[in-house]
Rosetta silent file (secondary structure, phi, psi, omega in degrees, C-alpha in Angstrom):
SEQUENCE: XXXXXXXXXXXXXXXXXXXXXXXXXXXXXXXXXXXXXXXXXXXXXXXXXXXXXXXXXXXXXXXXXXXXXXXXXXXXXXXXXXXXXXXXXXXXXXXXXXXXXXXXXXXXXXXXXXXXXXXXXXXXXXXXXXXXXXXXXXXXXXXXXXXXXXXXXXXXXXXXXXXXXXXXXXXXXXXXXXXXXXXXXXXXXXX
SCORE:     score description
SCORE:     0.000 S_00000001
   1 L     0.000  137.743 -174.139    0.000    0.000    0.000 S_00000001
   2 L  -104.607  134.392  125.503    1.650    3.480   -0.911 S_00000001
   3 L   -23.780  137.532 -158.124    1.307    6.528    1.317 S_00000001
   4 L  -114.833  118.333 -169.890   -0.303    9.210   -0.579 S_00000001
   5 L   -48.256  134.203  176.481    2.842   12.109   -0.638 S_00000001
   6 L   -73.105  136.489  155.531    2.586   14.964    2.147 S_00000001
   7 L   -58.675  119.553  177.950    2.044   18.362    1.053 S_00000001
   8 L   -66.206  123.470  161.361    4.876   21.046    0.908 S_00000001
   9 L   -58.760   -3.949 -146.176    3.959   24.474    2.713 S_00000001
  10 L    65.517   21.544  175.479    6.403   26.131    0.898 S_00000001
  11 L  -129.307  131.182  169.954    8.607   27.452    3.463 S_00000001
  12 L   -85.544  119.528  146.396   12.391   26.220    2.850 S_00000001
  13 L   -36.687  128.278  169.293   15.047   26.140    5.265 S_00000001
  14 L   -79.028  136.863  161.035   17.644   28.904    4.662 S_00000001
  15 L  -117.156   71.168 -155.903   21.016   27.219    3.981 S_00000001
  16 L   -43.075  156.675  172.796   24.341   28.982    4.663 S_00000001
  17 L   -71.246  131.822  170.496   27.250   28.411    1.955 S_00000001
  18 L    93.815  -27.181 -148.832   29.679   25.564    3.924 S_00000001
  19 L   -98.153   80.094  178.862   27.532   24.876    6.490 S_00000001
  20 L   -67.008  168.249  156.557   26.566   20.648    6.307 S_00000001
  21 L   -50.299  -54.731  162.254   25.421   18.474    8.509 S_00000001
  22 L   -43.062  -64.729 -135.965   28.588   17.252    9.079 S_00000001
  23 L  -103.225   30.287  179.444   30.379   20.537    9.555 S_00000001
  24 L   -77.019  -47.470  177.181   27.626   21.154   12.217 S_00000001
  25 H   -49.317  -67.703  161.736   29.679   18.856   14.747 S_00000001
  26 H   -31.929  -47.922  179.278   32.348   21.346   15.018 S_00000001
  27 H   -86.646  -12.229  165.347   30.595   24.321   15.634 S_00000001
  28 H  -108.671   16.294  173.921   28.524   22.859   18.589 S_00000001
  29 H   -89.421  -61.990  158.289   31.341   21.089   19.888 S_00000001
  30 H   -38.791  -26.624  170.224   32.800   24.808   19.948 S_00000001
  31 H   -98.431  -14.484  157.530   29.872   26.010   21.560 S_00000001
  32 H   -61.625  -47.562 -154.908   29.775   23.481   24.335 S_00000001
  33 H   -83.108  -41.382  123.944   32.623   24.331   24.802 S_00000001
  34 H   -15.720  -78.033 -139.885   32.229   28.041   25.376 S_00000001
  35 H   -76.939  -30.287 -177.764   29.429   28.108   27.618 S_00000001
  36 H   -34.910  -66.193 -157.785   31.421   25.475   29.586 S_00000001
  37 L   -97.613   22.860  154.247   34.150   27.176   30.439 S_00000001
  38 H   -79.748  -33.582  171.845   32.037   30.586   30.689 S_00000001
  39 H   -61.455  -29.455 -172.808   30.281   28.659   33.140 S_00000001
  40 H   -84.149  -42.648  177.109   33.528   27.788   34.904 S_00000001
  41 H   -50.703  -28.750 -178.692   34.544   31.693   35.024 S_00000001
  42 H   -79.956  -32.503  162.689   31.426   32.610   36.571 S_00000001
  43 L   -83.258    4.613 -143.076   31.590   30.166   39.016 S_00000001
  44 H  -138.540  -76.535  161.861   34.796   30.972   40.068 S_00000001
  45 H   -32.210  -97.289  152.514   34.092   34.715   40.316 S_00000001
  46 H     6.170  -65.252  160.848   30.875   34.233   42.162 S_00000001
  47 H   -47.960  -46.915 -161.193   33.406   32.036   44.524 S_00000001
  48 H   -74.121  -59.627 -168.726   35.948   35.046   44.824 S_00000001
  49 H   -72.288  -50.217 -169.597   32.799   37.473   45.959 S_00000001
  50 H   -60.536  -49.045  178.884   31.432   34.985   48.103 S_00000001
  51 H   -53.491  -45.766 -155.459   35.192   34.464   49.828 S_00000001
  52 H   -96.343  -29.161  176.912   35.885   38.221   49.920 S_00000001
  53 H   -93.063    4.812 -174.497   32.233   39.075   51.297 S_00000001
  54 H   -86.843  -89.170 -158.474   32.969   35.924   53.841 S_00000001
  55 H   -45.429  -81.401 -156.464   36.356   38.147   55.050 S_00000001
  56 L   -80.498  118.596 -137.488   35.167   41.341   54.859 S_00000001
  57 L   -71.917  120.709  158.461   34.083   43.437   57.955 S_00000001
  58 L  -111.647  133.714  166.063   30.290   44.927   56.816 S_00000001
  59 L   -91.985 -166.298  176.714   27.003   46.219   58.420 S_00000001
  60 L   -89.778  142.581 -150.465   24.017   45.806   56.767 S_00000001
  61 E  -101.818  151.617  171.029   23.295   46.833   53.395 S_00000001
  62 E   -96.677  146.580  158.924   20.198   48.138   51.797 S_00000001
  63 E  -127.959  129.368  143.674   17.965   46.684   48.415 S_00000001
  64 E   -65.106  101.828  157.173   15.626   48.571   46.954 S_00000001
  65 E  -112.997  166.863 -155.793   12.769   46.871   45.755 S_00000001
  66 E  -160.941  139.012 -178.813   10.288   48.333   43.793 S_00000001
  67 L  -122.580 -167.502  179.475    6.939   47.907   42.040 S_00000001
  68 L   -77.060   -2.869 -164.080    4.544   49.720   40.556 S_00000001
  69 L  -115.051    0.030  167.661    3.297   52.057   43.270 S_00000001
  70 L   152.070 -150.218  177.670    7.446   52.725   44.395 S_00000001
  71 E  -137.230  169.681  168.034   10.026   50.998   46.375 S_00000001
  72 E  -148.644  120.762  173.092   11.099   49.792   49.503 S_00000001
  73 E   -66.192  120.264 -176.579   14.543   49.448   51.225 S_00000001
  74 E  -115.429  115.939  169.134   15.002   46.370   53.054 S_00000001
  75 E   -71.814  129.053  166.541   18.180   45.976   55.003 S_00000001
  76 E  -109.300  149.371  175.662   19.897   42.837   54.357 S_00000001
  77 L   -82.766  176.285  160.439   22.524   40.858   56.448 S_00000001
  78 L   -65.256  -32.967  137.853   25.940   39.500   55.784 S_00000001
  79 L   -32.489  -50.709  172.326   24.198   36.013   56.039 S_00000001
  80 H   -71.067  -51.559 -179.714   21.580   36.910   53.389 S_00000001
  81 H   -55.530  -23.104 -167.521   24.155   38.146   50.879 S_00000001
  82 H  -100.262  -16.520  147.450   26.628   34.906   51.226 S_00000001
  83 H   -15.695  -67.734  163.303   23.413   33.023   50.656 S_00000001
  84 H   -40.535  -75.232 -164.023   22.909   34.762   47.705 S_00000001
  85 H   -49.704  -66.685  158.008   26.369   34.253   46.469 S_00000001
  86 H    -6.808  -73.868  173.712   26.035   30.933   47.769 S_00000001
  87 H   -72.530  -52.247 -165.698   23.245   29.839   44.927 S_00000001
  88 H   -72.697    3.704  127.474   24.535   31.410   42.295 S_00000001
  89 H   -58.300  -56.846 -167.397   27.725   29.060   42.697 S_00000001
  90 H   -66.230   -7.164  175.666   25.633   26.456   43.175 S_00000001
  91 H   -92.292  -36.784 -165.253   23.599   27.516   39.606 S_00000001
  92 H   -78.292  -26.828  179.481   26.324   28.428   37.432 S_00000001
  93 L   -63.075  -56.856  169.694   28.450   25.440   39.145 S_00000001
  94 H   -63.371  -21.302  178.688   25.364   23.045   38.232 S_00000001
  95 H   -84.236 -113.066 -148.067   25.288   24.283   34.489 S_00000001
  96 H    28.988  -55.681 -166.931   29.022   23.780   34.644 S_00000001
  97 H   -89.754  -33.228  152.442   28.693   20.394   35.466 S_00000001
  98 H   -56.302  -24.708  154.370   26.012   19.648   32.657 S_00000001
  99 H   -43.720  -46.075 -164.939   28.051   21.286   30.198 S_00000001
 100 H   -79.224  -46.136 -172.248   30.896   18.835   31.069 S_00000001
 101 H   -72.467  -20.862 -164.855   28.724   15.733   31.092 S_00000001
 102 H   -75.782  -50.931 -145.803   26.755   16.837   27.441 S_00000001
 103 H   -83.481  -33.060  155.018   30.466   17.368   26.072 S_00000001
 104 H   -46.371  -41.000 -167.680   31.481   14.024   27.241 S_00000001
 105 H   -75.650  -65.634 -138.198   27.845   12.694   25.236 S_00000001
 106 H   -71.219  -24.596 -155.756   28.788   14.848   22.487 S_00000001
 107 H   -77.469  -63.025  176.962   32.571   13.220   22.401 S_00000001
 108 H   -42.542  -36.699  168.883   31.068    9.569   22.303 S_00000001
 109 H   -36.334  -71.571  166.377   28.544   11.305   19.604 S_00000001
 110 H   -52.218  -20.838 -139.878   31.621   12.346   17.841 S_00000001
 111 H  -108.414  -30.895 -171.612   33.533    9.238   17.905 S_00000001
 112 L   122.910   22.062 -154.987   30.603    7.148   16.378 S_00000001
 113 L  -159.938   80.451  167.110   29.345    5.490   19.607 S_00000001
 114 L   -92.245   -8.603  179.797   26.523    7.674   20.820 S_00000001
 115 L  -114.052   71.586  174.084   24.884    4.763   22.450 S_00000001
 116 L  -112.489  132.389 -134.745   27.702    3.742   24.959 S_00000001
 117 H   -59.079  -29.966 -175.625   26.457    3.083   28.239 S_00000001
 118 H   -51.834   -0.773 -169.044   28.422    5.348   30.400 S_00000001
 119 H   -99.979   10.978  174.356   25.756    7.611   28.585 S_00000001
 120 L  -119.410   -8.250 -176.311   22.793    6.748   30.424 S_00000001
 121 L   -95.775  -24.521 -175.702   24.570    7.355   33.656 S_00000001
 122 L   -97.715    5.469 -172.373   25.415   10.710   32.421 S_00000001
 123 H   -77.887  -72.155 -152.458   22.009   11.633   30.807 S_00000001
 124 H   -72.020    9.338  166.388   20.290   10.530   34.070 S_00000001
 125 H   -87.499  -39.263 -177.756   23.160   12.599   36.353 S_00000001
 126 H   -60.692  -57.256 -169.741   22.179   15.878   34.098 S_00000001
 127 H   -42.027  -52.440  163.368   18.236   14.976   34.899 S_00000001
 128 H   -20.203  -87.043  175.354   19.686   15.057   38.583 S_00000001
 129 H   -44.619  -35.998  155.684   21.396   18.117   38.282 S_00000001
 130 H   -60.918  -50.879  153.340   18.356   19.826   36.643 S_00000001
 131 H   -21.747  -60.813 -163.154   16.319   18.659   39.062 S_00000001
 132 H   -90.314  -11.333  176.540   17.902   20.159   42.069 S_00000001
 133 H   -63.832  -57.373 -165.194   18.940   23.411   39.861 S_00000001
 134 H   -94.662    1.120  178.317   15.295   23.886   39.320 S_00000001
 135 H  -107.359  -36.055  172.807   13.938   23.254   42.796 S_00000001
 136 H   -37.630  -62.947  142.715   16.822   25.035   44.247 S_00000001
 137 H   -10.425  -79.720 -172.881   15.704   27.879   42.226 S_00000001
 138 H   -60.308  -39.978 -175.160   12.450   27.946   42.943 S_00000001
 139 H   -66.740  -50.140 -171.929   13.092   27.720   46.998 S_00000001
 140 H   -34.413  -67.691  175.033   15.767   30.695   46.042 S_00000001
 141 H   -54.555  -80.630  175.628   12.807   32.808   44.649 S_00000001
 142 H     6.788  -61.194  173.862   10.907   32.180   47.201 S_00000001
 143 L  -104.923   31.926  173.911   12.245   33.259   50.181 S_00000001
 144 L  -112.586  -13.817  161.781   13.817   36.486   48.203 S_00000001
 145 L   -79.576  -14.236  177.368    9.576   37.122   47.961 S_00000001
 146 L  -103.533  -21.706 -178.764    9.183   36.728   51.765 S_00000001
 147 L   -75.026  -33.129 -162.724   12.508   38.893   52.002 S_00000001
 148 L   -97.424  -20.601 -170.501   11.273   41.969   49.817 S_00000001
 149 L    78.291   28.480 -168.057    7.834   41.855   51.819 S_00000001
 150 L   106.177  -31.572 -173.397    5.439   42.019   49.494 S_00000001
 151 L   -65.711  -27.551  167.788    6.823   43.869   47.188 S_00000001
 152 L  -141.466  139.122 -175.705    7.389   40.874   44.878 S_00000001
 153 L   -73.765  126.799 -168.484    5.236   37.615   44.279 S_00000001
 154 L   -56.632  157.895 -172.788    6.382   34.565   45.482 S_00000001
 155 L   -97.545 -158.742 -150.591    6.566   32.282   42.456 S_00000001
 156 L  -136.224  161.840  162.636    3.758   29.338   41.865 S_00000001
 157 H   -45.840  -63.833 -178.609    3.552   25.831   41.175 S_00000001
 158 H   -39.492   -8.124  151.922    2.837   26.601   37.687 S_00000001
 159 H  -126.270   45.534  164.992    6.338   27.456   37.241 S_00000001
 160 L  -105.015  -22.316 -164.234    7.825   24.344   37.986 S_00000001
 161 H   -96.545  -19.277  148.290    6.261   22.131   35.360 S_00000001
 162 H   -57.862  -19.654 -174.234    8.118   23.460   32.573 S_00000001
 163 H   -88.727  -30.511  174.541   11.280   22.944   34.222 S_00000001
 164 H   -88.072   -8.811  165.918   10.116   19.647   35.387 S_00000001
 165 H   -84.579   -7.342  165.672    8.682   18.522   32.166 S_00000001
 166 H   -45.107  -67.540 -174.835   12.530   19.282   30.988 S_00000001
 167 H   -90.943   12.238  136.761   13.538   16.775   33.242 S_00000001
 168 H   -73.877   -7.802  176.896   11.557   14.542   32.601 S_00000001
 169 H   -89.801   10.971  176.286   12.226   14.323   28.967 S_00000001
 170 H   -99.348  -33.291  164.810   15.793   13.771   30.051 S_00000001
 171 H   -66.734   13.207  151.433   15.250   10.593   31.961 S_00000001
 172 H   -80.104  -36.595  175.642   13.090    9.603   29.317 S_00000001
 173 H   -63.042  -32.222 -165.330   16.400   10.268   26.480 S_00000001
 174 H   -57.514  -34.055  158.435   18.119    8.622   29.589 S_00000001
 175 H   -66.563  -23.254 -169.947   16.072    5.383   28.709 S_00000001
 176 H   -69.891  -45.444  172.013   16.069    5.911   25.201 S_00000001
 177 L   -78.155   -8.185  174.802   19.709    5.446   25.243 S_00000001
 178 H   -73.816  -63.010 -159.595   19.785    2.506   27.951 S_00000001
 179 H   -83.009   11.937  162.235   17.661    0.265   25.564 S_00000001
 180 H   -76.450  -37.755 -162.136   19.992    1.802   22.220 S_00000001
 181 H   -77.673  -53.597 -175.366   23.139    0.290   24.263 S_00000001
 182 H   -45.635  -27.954  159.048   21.344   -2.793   25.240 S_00000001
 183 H   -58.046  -66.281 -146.197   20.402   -3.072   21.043 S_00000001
 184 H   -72.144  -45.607 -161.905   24.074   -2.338   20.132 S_00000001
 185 H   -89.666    9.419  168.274   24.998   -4.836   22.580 S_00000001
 186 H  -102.961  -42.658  173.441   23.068   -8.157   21.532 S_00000001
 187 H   -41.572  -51.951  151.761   23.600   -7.001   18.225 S_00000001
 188 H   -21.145  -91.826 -169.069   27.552   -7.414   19.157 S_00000001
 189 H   -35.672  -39.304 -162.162   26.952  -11.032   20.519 S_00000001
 190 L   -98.051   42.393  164.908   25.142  -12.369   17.590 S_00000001
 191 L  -110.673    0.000    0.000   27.649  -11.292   14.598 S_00000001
């Protein structure tokens, strides 16, 4: 039985001059590769301010927050601020570390052997790391909405399930790629 041919909409891909399939591999190996170690600089500043606000004798500091009807200055502690500093190691530190496991995936990727198993441990370590990134988050906003007073709205369930249907489609690639190695590897046996 033949399939009766899908319609074209007309709209065409734009296609840069050099730019393959192929020579695709390069340029997002380069861009892993970027954000990586932008990720590592950030964390590592972030560390330096957190150390140097650790150290250094302060009182308490004023934030302004502000809405539509003005602002309001809230003194903050020395406690609140290395908090602060405090997650935003722990966010830029967690993309860090998902950079470094996708650029391990991408290396197997590269090599021809995207479904080798150490790749379901690192799929389902990113889902991890997303996880606790995005709940982490969320508790972050949270009490920076009970800290401001009023002034800004605590956030809602409803913005968790995009971040959590993220990670759930990565333990679902994380299976996708368990039963690809588990293919490749009865396939092995029986040649």
């Amino acid at each position: 039985m033949r399939f009766p041919k899908s319609l074209s909409l007309g709209i065409r891909v734009p296609s840069l001059p050099g730019l393959h399939a192929r020579s695709m591999s390069p340029l997002l190996n380069a861009a892993l590769g970027a954000a990586y170690w932008l990720m590592i600089v950030l964390t590592v500043v972030v560390l330096a301010a957190f150390v140097i606000t650790l150290f250094l004798p302060m009182g308490p500091t004023g934030l302004i927050f502000s809405n539509d009807s003005g602002g309001t200055e809230i003194p903050v502690s020395r406690a609140y601020i290395l908090f602060g500093f405090g997650a935003f190691v722990g966010y830029f530190g967690g993309f860090a570390l998902i950079l470094r496991l996708l650029r391990r995936i991408f290396h197997t990727l590269a090599t021809g052997d995207p479904f080798h198993p150490t790749n379901v441990s690192r799929l389902k370590q990113i889902g991890l790391i997303l996880a606790v990134i995005t709940g982490g988050a969320w508790i972050g906003q949270t009490l920076v909405a009970r800290l401001a007073r009023g002034e800004m709205d605590p956030p809602s369930l409803f913005d968790l399930v995009t971040p959590a249907f993220s990670v759930f489609v990565v333990f679902v690639l994380a299976e996708v790629f368990r039963e690809g190695a588990r293919l490749r590897r009865e396939a092995e046996l029986t040649i």
